[in-house]
Short mmCIF file of C-alpha atoms (C1' of nucleotides) and ligand atoms in Angstrom, two decimals:
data_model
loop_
_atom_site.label_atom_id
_atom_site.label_comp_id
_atom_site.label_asym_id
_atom_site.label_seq_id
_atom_site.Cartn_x
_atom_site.Cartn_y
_atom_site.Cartn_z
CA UNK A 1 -2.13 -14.39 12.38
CA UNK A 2 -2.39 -13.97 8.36
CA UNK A 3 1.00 -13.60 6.80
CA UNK A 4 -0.26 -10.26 5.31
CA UNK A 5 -1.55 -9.03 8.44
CA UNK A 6 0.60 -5.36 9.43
CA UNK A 7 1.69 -6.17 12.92
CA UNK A 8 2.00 -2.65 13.98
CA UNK A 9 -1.24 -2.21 13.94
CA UNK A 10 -2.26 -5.47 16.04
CA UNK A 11 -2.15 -5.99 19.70
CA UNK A 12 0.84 -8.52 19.84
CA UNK A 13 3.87 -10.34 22.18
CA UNK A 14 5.84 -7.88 21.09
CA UNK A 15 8.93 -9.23 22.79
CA UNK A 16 8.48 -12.10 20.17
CA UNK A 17 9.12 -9.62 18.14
CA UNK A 18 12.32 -8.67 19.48
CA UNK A 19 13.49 -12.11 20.17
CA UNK A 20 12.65 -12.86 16.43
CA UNK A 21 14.92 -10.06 15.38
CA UNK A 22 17.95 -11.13 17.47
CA UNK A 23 17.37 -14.90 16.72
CA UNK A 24 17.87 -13.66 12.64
CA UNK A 25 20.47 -11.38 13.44
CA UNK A 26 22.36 -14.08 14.80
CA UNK A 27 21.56 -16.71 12.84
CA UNK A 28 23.28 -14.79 10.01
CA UNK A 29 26.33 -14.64 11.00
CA UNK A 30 26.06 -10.88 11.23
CA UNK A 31 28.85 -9.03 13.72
CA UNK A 32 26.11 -7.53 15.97
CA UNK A 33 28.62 -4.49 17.91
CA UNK A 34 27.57 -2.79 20.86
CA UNK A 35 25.90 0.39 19.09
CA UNK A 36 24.14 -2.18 16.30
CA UNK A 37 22.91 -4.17 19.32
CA UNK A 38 22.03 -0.84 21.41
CA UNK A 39 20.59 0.74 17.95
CA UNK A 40 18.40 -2.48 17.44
CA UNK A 41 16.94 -2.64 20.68
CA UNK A 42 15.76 0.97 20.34
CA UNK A 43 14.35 0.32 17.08
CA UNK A 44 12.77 -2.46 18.57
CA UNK A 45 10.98 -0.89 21.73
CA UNK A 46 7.87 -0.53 19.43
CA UNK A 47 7.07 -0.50 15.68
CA UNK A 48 7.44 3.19 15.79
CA UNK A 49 9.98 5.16 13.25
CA UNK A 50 12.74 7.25 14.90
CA UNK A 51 14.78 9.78 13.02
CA UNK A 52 18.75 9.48 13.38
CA UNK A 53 19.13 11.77 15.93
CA UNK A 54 16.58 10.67 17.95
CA UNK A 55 18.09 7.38 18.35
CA UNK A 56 21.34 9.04 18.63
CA UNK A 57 20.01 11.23 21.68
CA UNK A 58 18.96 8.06 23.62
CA UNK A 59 21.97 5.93 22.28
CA UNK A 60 24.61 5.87 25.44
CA UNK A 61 26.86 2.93 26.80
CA UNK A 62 28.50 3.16 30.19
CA UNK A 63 28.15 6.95 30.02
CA UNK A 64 29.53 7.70 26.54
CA UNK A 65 27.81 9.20 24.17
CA UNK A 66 28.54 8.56 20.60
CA UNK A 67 28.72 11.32 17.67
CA UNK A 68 26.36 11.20 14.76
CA UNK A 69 28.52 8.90 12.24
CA UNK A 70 28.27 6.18 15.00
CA UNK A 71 24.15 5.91 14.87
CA UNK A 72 24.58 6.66 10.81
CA UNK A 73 27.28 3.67 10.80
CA UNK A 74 24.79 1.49 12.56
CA UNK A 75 21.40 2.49 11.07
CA UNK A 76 23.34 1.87 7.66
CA UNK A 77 24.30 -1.54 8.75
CA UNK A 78 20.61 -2.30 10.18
CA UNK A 79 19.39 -1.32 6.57
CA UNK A 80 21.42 -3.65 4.52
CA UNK A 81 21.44 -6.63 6.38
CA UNK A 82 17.44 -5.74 6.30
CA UNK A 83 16.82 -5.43 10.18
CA UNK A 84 15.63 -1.98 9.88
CA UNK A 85 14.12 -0.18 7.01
CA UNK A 86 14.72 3.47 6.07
CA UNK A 87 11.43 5.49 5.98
CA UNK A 88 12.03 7.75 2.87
CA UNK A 89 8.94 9.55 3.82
CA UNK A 90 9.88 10.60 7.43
CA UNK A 91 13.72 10.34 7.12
CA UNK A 92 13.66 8.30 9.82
CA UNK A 93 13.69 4.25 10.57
CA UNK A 94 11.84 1.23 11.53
CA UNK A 95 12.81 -2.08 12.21
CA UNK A 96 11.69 -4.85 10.06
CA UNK A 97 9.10 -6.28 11.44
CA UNK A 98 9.55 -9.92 9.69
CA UNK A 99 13.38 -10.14 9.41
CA UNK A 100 13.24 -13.68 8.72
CA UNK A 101 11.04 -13.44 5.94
CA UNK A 102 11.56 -10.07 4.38
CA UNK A 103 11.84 -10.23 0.54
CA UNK A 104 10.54 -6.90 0.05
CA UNK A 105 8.19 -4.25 2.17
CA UNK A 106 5.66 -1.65 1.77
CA UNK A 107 4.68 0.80 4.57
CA UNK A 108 1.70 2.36 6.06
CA UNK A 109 2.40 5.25 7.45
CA UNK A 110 0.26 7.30 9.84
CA UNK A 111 0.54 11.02 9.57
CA UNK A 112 -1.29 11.40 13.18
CA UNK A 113 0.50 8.94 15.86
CA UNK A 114 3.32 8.03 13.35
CA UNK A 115 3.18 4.65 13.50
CA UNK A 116 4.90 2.77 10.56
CA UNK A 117 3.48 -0.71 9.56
CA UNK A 118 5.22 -2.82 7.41
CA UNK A 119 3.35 -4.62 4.63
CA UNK A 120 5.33 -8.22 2.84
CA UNK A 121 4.39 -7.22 -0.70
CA UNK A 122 5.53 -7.58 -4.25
CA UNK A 123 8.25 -5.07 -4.86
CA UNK A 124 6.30 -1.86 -6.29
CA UNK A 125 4.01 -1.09 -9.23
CA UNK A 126 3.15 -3.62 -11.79
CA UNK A 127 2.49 -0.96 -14.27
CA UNK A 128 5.43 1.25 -12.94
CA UNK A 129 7.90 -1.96 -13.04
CA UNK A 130 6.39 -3.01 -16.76
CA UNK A 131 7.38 0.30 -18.29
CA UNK A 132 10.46 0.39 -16.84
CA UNK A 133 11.51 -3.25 -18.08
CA UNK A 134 10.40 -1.65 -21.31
CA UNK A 135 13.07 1.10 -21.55
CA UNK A 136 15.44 -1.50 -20.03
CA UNK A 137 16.11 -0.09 -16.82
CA UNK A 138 17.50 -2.15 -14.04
CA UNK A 139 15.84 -2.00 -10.73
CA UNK A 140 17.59 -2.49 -7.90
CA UNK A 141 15.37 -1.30 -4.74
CA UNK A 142 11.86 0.58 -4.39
CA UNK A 143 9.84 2.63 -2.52
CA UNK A 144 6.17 2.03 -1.40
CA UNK A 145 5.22 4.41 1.17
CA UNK A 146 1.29 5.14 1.80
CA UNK A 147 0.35 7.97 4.03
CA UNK A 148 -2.57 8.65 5.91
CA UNK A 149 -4.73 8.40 8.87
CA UNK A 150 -4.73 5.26 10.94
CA UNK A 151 -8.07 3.91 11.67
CA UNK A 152 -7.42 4.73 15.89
CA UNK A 153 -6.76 8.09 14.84
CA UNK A 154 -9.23 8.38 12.46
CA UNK A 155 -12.20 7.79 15.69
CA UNK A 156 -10.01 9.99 18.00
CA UNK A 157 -10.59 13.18 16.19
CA UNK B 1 3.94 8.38 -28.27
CA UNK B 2 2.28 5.88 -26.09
CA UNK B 3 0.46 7.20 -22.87
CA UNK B 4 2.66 5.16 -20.27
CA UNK B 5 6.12 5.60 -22.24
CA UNK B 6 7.44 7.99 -19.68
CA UNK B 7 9.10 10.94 -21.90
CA UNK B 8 12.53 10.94 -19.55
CA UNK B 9 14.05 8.63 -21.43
CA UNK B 10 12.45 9.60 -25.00
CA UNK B 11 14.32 11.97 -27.22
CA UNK B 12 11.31 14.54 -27.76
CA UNK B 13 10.80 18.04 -28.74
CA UNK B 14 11.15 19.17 -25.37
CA UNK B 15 9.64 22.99 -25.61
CA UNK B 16 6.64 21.50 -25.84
CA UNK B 17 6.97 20.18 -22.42
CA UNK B 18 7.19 23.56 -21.21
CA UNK B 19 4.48 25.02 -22.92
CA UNK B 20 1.98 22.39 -22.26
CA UNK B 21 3.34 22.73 -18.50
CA UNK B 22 2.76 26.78 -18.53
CA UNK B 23 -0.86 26.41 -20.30
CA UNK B 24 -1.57 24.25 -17.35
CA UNK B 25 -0.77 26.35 -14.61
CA UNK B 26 -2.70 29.31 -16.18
CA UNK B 27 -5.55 27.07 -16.77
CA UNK B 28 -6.33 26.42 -13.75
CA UNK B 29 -6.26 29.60 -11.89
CA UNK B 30 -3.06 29.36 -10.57
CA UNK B 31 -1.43 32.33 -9.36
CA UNK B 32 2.13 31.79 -10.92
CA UNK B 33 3.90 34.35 -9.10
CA UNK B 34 7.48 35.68 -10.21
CA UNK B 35 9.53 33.07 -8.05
CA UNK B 36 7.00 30.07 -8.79
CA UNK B 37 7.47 30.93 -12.22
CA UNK B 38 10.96 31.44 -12.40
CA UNK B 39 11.30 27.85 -10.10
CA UNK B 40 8.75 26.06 -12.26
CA UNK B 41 10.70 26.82 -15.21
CA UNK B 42 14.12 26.11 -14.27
CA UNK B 43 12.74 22.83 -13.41
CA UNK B 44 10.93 22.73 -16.83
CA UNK B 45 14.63 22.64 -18.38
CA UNK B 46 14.89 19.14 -18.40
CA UNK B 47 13.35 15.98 -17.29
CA UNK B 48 16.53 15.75 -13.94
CA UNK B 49 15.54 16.66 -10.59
CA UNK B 50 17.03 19.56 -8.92
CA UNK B 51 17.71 19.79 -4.80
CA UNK B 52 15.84 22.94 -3.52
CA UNK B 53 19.55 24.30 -3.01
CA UNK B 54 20.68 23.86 -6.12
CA UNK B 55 17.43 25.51 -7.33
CA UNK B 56 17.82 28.63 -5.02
CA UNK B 57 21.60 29.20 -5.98
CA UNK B 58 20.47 29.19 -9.31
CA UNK B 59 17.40 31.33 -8.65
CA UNK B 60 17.60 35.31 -9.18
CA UNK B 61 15.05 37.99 -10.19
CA UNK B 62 17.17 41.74 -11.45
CA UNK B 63 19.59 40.75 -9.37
CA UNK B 64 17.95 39.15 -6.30
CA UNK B 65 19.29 36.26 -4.99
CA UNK B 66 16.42 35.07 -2.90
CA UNK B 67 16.31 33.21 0.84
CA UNK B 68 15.82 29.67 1.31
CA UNK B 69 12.41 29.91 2.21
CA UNK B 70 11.10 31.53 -1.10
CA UNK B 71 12.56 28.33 -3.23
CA UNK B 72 10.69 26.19 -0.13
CA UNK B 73 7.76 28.24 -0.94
CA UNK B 74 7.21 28.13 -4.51
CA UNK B 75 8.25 24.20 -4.23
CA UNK B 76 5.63 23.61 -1.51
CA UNK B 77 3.26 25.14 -4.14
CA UNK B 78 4.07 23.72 -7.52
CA UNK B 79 3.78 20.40 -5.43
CA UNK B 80 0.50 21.08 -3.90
CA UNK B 81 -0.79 22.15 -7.40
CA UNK B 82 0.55 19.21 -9.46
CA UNK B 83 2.97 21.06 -11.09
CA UNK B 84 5.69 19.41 -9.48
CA UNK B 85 6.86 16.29 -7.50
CA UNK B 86 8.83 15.63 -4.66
CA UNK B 87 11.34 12.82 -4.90
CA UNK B 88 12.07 11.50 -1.50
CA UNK B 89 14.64 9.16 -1.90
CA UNK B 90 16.82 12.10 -3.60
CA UNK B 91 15.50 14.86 -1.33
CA UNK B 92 14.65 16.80 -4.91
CA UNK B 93 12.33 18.30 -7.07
CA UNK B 94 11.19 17.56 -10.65
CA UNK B 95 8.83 18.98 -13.11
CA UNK B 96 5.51 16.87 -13.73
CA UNK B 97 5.91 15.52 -17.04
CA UNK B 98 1.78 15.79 -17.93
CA UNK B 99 0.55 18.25 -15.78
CA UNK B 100 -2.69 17.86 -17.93
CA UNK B 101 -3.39 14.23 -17.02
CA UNK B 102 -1.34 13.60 -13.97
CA UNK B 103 -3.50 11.80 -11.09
CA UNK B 104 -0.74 9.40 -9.57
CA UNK B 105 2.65 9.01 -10.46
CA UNK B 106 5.96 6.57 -10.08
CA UNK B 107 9.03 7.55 -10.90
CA UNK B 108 11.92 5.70 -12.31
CA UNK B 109 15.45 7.06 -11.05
CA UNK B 110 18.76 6.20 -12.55
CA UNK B 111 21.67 6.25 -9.98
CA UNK B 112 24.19 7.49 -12.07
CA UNK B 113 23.06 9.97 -14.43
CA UNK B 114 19.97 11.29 -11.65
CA UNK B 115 17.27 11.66 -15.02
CA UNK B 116 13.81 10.84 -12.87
CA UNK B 117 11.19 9.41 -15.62
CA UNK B 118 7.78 10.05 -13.99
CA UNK B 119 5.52 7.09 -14.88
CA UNK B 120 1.71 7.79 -14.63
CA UNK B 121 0.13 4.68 -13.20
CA UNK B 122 -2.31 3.76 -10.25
CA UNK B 123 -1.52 5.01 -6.59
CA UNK B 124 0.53 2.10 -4.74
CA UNK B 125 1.05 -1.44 -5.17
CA UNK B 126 -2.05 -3.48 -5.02
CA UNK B 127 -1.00 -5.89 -2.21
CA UNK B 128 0.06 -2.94 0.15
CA UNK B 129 -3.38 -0.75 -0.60
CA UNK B 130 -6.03 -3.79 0.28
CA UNK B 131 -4.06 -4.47 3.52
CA UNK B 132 -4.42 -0.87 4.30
CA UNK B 133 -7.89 -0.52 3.29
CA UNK B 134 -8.36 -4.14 5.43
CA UNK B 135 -7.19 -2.41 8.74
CA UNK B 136 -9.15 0.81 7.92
CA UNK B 137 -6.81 3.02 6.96
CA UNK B 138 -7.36 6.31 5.42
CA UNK B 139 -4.59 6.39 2.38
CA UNK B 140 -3.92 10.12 1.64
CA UNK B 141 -0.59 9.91 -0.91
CA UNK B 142 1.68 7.38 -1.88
CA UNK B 143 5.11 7.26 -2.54
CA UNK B 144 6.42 5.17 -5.41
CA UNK B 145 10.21 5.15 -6.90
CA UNK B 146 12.25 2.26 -8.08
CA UNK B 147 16.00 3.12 -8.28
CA UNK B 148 18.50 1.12 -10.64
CA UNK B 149 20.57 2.12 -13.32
CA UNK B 150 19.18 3.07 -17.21
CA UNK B 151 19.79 1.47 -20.07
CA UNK B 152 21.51 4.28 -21.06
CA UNK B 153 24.21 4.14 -17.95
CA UNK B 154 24.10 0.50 -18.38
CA UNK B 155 26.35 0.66 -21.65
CA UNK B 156 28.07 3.54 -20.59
CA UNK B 157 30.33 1.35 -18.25
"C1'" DA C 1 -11.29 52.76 -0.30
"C1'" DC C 2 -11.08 49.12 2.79
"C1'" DA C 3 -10.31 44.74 5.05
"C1'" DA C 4 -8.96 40.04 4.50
"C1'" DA C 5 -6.15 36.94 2.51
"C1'" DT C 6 -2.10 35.81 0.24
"C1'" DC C 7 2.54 36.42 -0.90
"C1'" DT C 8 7.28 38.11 0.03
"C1'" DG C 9 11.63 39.57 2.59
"C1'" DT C 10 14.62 38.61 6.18
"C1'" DT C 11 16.98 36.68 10.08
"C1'" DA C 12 17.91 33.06 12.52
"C1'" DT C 13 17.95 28.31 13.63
"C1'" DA C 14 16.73 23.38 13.45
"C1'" DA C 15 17.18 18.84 11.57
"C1'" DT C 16 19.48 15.62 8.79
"C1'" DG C 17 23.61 13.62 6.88
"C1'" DT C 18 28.77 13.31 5.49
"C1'" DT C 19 34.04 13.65 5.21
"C1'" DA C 20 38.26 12.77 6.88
"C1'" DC C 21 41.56 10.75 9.57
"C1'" DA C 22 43.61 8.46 13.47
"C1'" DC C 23 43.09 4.71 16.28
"C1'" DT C 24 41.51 -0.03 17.91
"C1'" DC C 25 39.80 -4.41 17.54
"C1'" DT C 26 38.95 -9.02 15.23
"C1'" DC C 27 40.02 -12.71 12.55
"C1'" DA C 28 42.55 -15.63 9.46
"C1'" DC C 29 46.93 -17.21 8.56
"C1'" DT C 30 51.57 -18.33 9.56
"C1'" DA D 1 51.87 -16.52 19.85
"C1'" DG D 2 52.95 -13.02 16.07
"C1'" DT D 3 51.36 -10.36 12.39
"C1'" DG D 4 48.95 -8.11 8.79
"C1'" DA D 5 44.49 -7.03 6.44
"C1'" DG D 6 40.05 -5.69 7.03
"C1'" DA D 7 36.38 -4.08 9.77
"C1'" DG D 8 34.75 -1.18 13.32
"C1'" DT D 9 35.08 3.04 16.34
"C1'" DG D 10 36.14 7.93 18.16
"C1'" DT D 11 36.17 12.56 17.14
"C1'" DA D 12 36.00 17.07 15.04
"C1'" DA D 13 34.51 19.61 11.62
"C1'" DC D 14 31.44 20.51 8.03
"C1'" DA D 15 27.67 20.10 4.41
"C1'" DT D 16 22.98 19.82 3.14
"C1'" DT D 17 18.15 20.15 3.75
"C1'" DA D 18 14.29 22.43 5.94
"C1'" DT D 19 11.56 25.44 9.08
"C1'" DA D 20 10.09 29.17 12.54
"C1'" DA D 21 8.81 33.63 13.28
"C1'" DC D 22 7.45 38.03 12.15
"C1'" DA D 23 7.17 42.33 9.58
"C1'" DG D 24 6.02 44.39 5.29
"C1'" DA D 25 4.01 44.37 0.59
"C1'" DT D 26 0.67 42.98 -2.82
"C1'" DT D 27 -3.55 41.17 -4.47
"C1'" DT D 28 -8.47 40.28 -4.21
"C1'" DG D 29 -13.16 40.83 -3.28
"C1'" DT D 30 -16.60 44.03 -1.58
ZN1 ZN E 1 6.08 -6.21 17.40
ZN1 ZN E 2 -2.56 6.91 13.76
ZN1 ZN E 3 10.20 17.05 -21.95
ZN1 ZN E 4 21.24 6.83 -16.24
#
DNA sequence: ACAAATCTGTTATAATGTTACACTCTCACT
DNA sequence: AGTGAGAGTGTAACATTATAACAGATTTGT
């Protein structure tokens, strides 16, 4: 499988995936809690986004169910240890699909079935990042979000 | 002034900004109705982006305040038309700085003082668009913003 | 003048995200 | 083991952003 390959839209083990995930998680030392681990694992079901409340809605452990803040608290976490990606576009989150090797991630987004594939790629616009370095601003984290039809969606119309 | 300076961040005789912007709209057959005018030029104050909130508290027509779904309205259409951009990291709203040329646009946003330079450069990052175009997908609009602090804000600490 | 299309007014509600504060747990250090 | 600091959780309330639905008004083309 080519490195730059978007694995969302290939058939794949997709419990690699998931094993991947955990493996990195671990592996860095991270304090993986009960809602980061249950939050995870939903993320992880598919390379689908889900907005906050959806995972909150499905989010449950030994019959409690948590308030907003605790999915928030967990998604936030995700995001900065770079398991999970926020979707500006949708408002919603993925999991990254290459948390072992994530420097920095584009997404294709389709507007039809919604699935979200994450593209390794240099972080934004050359011409967009050269004019900024001109008026000496510091960048510190970018968006790259491309919406549009999926190619499966694209034949099922 | 060069092409790809983006004006945010330029001291510049800013009226002109708003005329160009006005010219435009009538130019092209726009219907600029009361509240899209009114919208379009509070955001035509400046070169910050305004929430849709913060433009509807601020919008009023002989002393109508409007509902939220007239400031959604107008936005949705100054959007649509080019006249405007959505910023989806900051859930907000700015004027398009060259309504004349504008075909795809970045946009530079500084953290701490919220001024949103809109750059004008190609649609996407070139790594993320031939993977796309590789699996067949149908790219319909792109999102790019790189947040980070101005130079400005930078010797402000 | 008329019909179709577009725009507006209005009410209500949905969806997304945050503040604040008390409490509990974990971990490093005596 | 005790203990204190920091990190994580529970909970209620609230803030912000966005849309649905439908009736009425205005504009446009014929
Ligand atoms: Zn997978
Ligand atoms: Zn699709
Ligand atoms: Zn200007
Ligand atoms: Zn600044």
């Amino acid at each position: 499988m080519e490195k730059s390959e978007p694995l969302a839209f290939l058939d794949h083990d997709h419990s690699q995936c998931r094993r991947t995930a955990l493996k990195c998680a671990n592996n860095q030392g991270l304090r993986l809690t009960k809602w980061r681990q249950l939050v995870l694992d939903l993320l992880l079901e598919d390379h689908r986004s889900m907005g906050a409340y959806e995972i909150l809605n499905r989010l449950e452990c030994n019959g409690v169910k948590p308030q907003p803040p605790t999915a928030y608290r967990a998604l936030d976490f995700l995001v900065e240890h770079g398991l999970a990606h926020r979707i500006e576009k949708l408002n919603a989150y993925v999991a990254c699909a290459r948390p072992d090797a994530c420097q920095s991630a584009g997404f294709i987004i389709c507007k039809e079935c919604n699935i979200v594939a994450e593209v390794e790629c240099s972080p934004s616009n050359p011409e967009l990042l050269r004019v900024a370095a001109n008026v000496g601003f510091d960048a510190e984290s970018t968006v790259m979000e491309v919406e549009g039809i999926c190619s499966n969606c694209q034949n099922n119309d």
